[in-house]
Tab-separated table of C-alpha atoms in Angstrom:
chain	number	residue	atom	x	y	z
A	1205	MET	CA	67.486	162.804	33.313
A	1206	VAL	CA	68.902	164.869	30.630
A	1207	CYS	CA	69.208	165.705	30.770
A	1208	ARG	CA	70.527	164.072	29.691
A	1209	PRO	CA	74.624	166.441	28.307
A	1210	SER	CA	79.540	167.171	26.758
A	1211	TRP	CA	77.393	164.073	26.767
A	1212	ALA	CA	75.503	164.123	30.116
A	1213	VAL	CA	72.893	162.204	28.138
A	1214	ASP	CA	74.731	160.588	25.229
A	1215	PRO	CA	73.496	161.756	21.798
A	1216	PHE	CA	75.056	158.643	20.248
A	1217	GLU	CA	72.461	156.486	21.999
A	1218	ASP	CA	69.783	154.600	20.031
A	1219	PHE	CA	67.697	151.814	21.572
A	1220	HIS	CA	67.064	150.226	18.157
A	1221	GLU	CA	70.721	149.386	17.721
A	1222	TYR	CA	71.836	149.172	21.322
A	1223	GLY	CA	74.401	146.417	21.773
A	1224	GLN	CA	74.781	145.977	17.995
A	1225	LEU	CA	76.548	149.125	16.765
A	1226	SER	CA	79.447	151.115	18.137
A	1227	ASP	CA	79.002	154.748	19.172
A	1228	GLU	CA	80.665	155.995	15.998
A	1229	GLU	CA	78.441	153.782	13.803
A	1230	ILE	CA	75.332	155.132	15.517
A	1231	HIS	CA	76.711	158.659	15.098
A	1232	ASP	CA	77.163	158.074	11.353
A	1233	LEU	CA	73.707	156.478	11.101
A	1234	HIS	CA	71.957	159.614	12.394
A	1235	LYS	CA	74.314	162.279	11.083
A	1236	GLY	CA	72.409	165.132	9.425
A	1237	GLU	CA	68.973	164.024	10.647
A	1238	MET	CA	66.701	166.799	11.858
A	1239	LEU	CA	65.452	164.875	14.914
A	1240	TYR	CA	65.919	161.458	16.490
A	1241	GLY	CA	65.625	160.153	20.024
A	1242	ASP	CA	63.160	158.497	22.370
A	1243	THR	CA	59.970	159.097	24.333
A	1244	GLU	CA	59.093	157.636	27.729
A	1245	PHE	CA	55.548	157.095	28.983
A	1246	GLY	CA	54.049	155.851	32.234
A	1247	PHE	CA	50.437	155.755	33.452
A	1248	ILE	CA	49.058	154.322	36.714
A	1249	LEU	CA	45.363	154.207	37.662
A	1250	SER	CA	44.582	152.855	41.144
A	1251	LYS	CA	41.090	152.001	42.407
A	1252	GLY	CA	39.938	150.440	45.659
A	1253	ASN	CA	41.637	151.164	48.969
A	1254	THR	CA	43.743	153.789	47.169
A	1255	ASN	CA	42.298	155.982	44.421
A	1256	SER	CA	44.872	157.877	42.377
A	1257	THR	CA	45.928	158.686	38.835
A	1258	SER	CA	49.548	159.240	37.806
A	1259	PHE	CA	50.878	160.312	34.426
A	1260	LYS	CA	54.544	160.607	33.435
A	1261	LEU	CA	55.951	161.739	30.073
A	1262	LYS	CA	59.600	162.243	29.098
A	1263	GLY	CA	61.255	162.952	25.796
A	1264	ASN	CA	64.831	163.146	24.525
A	1265	LEU	CA	65.354	164.601	21.051
A	1266	TYR	CA	68.691	165.028	19.305
A	1267	GLN	CA	70.198	166.707	16.254
A	1268	ASP	CA	73.620	165.806	14.873
A	1269	PHE	CA	75.244	168.107	12.334
A	1270	GLU	CA	78.774	168.750	11.127
A	1271	SER	CA	79.796	171.159	13.900
A	1272	TRP	CA	76.943	170.995	16.386
A	1273	ARG	CA	75.215	168.270	18.354
A	1274	ASN	CA	72.007	169.403	20.087
A	1275	GLN	CA	69.772	167.826	22.708
A	1276	PHE	CA	66.256	168.755	23.844
A	1277	LYS	CA	64.563	167.233	26.887
A	1278	ILE	CA	61.135	167.358	28.501
A	1279	ASP	CA	60.162	165.686	31.775
A	1280	SER	CA	56.644	165.966	33.190
A	1281	LEU	CA	54.759	164.387	36.085
A	1282	TYR	CA	51.082	164.750	36.986
A	1283	LYS	CA	49.244	163.016	39.838
A	1284	ARG	CA	45.802	163.219	41.413
A	1285	ASP	CA	44.799	161.526	44.698
A	1286	HIS	CA	41.339	161.049	46.169
A	1287	ASN	CA	40.827	163.053	49.362
A	1288	ASP	CA	38.684	161.025	51.789
A	1289	ASP	CA	37.924	164.106	53.915
A	1290	THR	CA	36.476	166.198	51.094
A	1291	GLY	CA	35.388	163.407	48.788
A	1292	LYS	CA	37.163	165.163	45.924
A	1293	SER	CA	40.207	164.425	43.816
A	1294	ASP	CA	43.164	166.735	44.499
A	1295	VAL	CA	46.276	167.374	42.421
A	1296	THR	CA	49.285	166.187	44.446
A	1297	ALA	CA	52.035	166.533	41.824
A	1298	ASN	CA	52.305	168.760	38.767
A	1299	ARG	CA	55.785	169.394	37.378
A	1300	VAL	CA	57.210	170.256	33.941
A	1301	PHE	CA	60.934	170.473	33.189
A	1302	ILE	CA	62.445	171.371	29.802
A	1303	SER	CA	66.077	171.801	28.783
A	1304	ALA	CA	68.185	172.398	25.692
A	1305	GLN	CA	71.892	171.943	25.132
A	1306	GLY	CA	74.078	172.704	22.134
A	1307	ASN	CA	77.523	171.114	21.818
A	1308	TYR	CA	80.119	172.660	19.507
A	1309	LYS	CA	82.503	169.893	18.479
A	1310	VAL	CA	86.223	170.495	18.860
A	1311	GLY	CA	89.177	168.631	17.389
A	1312	VAL	CA	89.427	166.094	20.224
A	1313	LYS	CA	87.112	163.078	19.827
A	1314	ASN	CA	84.011	163.154	22.103
A	1315	SER	CA	84.907	166.629	23.391
A	1316	SER	CA	83.029	169.892	22.953
A	1317	PHE	CA	82.112	173.305	24.294
A	1318	PHE	CA	78.486	173.455	25.382
A	1319	ILE	CA	75.682	175.930	26.027
A	1320	TYR	CA	72.950	174.690	28.366
A	1321	GLY	CA	69.607	176.084	29.564
A	1322	ASP	CA	66.649	174.710	31.499
A	1323	TYR	CA	63.273	175.863	32.812
A	1324	GLU	CA	61.091	174.206	35.455
A	1325	GLU	CA	57.611	174.793	36.845
A	1326	ASP	CA	56.552	172.795	39.891
A	1327	GLN	CA	53.166	173.594	41.426
A	1328	PHE	CA	54.266	172.373	44.849
A	1329	SER	CA	57.749	173.894	45.024
A	1330	GLY	CA	56.618	177.310	46.271
A	1331	LEU	CA	58.065	178.954	43.137
A	1332	ALA	CA	56.446	180.236	39.962
A	1333	PHE	CA	59.462	178.910	38.044
A	1334	LYS	CA	63.219	178.427	38.189
A	1335	SER	CA	65.789	178.307	35.407
A	1336	THR	CA	69.503	177.808	34.764
A	1337	VAL	CA	71.869	178.886	31.986
A	1338	ALA	CA	75.411	177.492	31.827
A	1339	THR	CA	78.329	177.085	29.448
A	1340	GLY	CA	81.563	175.141	29.619
A	1341	TYR	CA	83.505	172.099	28.453
A	1342	GLY	CA	82.474	168.457	28.114
A	1343	ALA	CA	84.450	165.287	27.445
A	1344	ARG	CA	84.386	161.513	27.705
A	1345	VAL	CA	86.756	160.750	30.553
A	1346	TYR	CA	86.559	156.961	30.347
A	1347	GLN	CA	85.814	154.515	27.527
A	1348	GLY	CA	85.928	150.764	28.154
A	1349	VAL	CA	84.406	147.628	26.690
A	1350	LYS	CA	81.318	147.814	28.910
A	1351	ASN	CA	81.589	151.236	30.559
A	1352	LYS	CA	81.814	154.863	29.529
A	1353	VAL	CA	81.773	158.045	31.577
A	1354	ASP	CA	80.984	161.527	30.205
A	1355	ILE	CA	81.172	164.824	32.089
A	1356	ASP	CA	80.251	168.505	31.657
A	1357	ILE	CA	81.529	171.360	33.794
A	1358	GLY	CA	81.196	175.119	33.566
A	1359	PRO	CA	79.894	178.369	35.123
A	1360	GLY	CA	76.342	179.613	34.874
A	1361	LEU	CA	73.450	181.699	36.187
A	1362	TYR	CA	70.443	180.665	38.258
A	1363	ARG	CA	67.121	182.490	38.538
A	1364	SER	CA	63.991	181.747	40.557
A	1365	VAL	CA	60.708	183.661	40.849
A	1366	ALA	CA	58.398	183.147	43.822
A	1367	GLU	CA	54.650	182.620	43.471
A	1368	GLU	CA	52.536	185.790	43.384
A	1369	GLN	CA	50.807	185.004	46.665
A	1370	SER	CA	54.061	184.286	48.478
A	1371	ASP	CA	54.550	186.420	51.591
A	1372	VAL	CA	58.159	187.423	50.877
A	1373	SER	CA	59.988	190.657	50.107
A	1374	GLU	CA	60.460	191.891	46.541
A	1375	ASP	CA	64.164	190.986	46.676
A	1376	ASP	CA	63.334	187.403	47.665
A	1377	LYS	CA	60.666	187.018	44.986
A	1378	ASN	CA	63.194	187.312	42.170
A	1379	LYS	CA	66.562	185.707	42.938
A	1380	VAL	CA	69.526	185.663	40.549
A	1381	GLY	CA	72.947	184.219	41.294
A	1382	TYR	CA	76.112	182.617	39.910
A	1383	LEU	CA	76.802	178.889	39.989
A	1384	VAL	CA	79.054	176.098	38.771
A	1385	ARG	CA	77.302	173.241	36.973
A	1386	PHE	CA	78.684	169.699	36.841
A	1387	ALA	CA	76.972	166.825	35.025
A	1388	MET	CA	78.037	163.204	34.672
A	1389	GLN	CA	76.689	160.122	32.921
A	1390	TRP	CA	77.988	156.664	33.655
A	1391	GLU	CA	76.696	153.949	31.380
A	1392	ARG	CA	77.368	150.230	31.736
A	1393	LEU	CA	76.436	147.535	29.249
A	1394	VAL	CA	74.858	144.725	31.304
A	1395	SER	CA	73.941	142.477	28.373
A	1396	GLU	CA	73.257	142.806	24.663
A	1397	ARG	CA	69.790	144.220	25.355
A	1398	THR	CA	70.171	145.722	28.836
A	1399	ARG	CA	72.083	148.712	30.140
A	1400	PHE	CA	72.565	150.548	33.417
A	1401	ASN	CA	72.611	154.361	33.517
A	1402	GLN	CA	73.626	156.715	36.312
A	1403	ASP	CA	73.027	160.408	35.565
A	1404	VAL	CA	74.001	163.122	38.061
A	1405	SER	CA	73.862	166.927	37.772
A	1406	ILE	CA	75.048	169.326	40.482
A	1407	GLU	CA	74.551	173.090	40.534
A	1408	GLN	CA	76.681	174.652	43.259
A	1409	SER	CA	75.689	178.226	44.063
A	1410	LEU	CA	78.441	180.852	44.285
A	1411	SER	CA	76.056	183.580	45.511
A	1412	GLY	CA	74.694	182.087	48.715
A	1413	LEU	CA	71.510	180.845	47.028
A	1414	ASN	CA	70.262	177.288	46.890
A	1415	SER	CA	72.454	174.522	45.479
A	1416	ARG	CA	70.753	171.652	43.668
A	1417	LEU	CA	71.463	168.007	42.943
A	1418	LYS	CA	69.561	165.676	40.625
A	1419	SER	CA	70.320	161.969	40.287
A	1420	GLU	CA	68.660	159.288	38.158
A	1421	THR	CA	69.583	155.605	38.477
A	1422	ALA	CA	68.037	153.473	35.737
A	1423	LEU	CA	68.004	149.955	34.302
A	1424	ILE	CA	66.800	149.833	30.695
A	1425	SER	CA	66.019	146.621	28.840
A	1426	GLN	CA	64.986	146.299	25.201
A	1427	VAL	CA	61.683	144.402	24.848
A	1428	ILE	CA	61.137	144.323	21.100
A	1429	GLY	CA	62.277	146.568	18.265
A	1430	GLY	CA	62.304	150.172	19.446
A	1431	VAL	CA	60.375	149.458	22.670
A	1432	SER	CA	62.212	149.150	25.995
A	1433	LEU	CA	61.216	148.855	29.647
A	1434	LYS	CA	62.833	151.272	32.081
A	1435	PHE	CA	63.009	151.049	35.889
A	1436	ALA	CA	64.313	154.267	37.450
A	1437	TYR	CA	64.918	155.974	40.789
A	1438	MET	CA	65.045	159.792	40.722
A	1439	TYR	CA	66.396	161.823	43.650
A	1440	ARG	CA	66.335	165.636	43.872
A	1441	TYR	CA	67.967	167.778	46.563
A	1442	ASN	CA	67.617	171.520	47.197
A	1443	SER	CA	69.841	173.006	49.913
A	1444	LYS	CA	67.501	175.962	50.573
A	1445	PRO	CA	63.899	175.027	49.747
A	1446	GLU	CA	60.985	177.425	50.060
A	1447	GLU	CA	59.228	177.730	53.425
A	1448	ASN	CA	57.531	174.531	54.641
A	1449	LYS	CA	59.112	172.489	51.839
A	1450	LEU	CA	61.438	169.514	52.259
A	1451	LYS	CA	65.011	169.621	51.021
A	1452	PHE	CA	64.593	166.467	48.966
A	1453	ASP	CA	62.078	164.406	47.053
A	1454	SER	CA	62.331	161.064	45.270
A	1455	GLU	CA	60.466	159.173	42.583
A	1456	LEU	CA	60.408	155.459	41.705
A	1457	SER	CA	59.033	154.605	38.258
A	1458	ALA	CA	58.543	151.837	35.698
A	1459	THR	CA	57.910	153.175	32.183
A	1460	LEU	CA	57.917	152.164	28.539
A	1461	VAL	CA	60.416	153.830	26.210
A	1462	TYR	CA	60.003	154.075	22.450
A	1463	SER	CA	62.909	155.070	20.209
A	1464	PHE	CA	62.730	156.448	16.693
């Protein structure tokens, strides 16, 4: 994701030391640092029977202080395909998603109160932008030798603004409603250098607006040093999409991840 996140994306994580240090050791290693995290990059250029260019960039940045643990995410996708009818190259995907989450640590280990916000622009969604703000409680609900499960849950607000040229009423152009947000991360250690991640976030509308689900299933394997290879399947669902839009879309990717 994540959007990662309260660890929907675990701030203890560090690819450099994955499989070598415990969560608490990694926490101590980065404590007080201004920024640490990872960046993910993918680029595909196809020529021949299919002519297309795809570019994917993701970033997860963390801060870990005495009382607060913060996470910042960016996820972008850009794609151009050659149109045989016009002979030109058309943009077929252009999306940017950013989020920020602050976790205030409480007395119970791996538990916190969180404040979360995100903002997304998707050229082909039919919206100018959409955003969410939520707050609530997060905790690690399971900790085993190879598995751990973290959750967030809390109320929030959702807002969406339709594109200027959209043929809708003024009330429908700017929608605001209440929601409940739930986020979960399941992580399994497959081997010393490989892990499996399942991230899910659900925003259930309480105001009759659209409810959303986002799921990322990923296998991440360390290649050398801070460089890892990630295979991921992303699924997004929107219960009430804009006119002529599908309720779901999916994305299959293979990217390189660099941690610092």
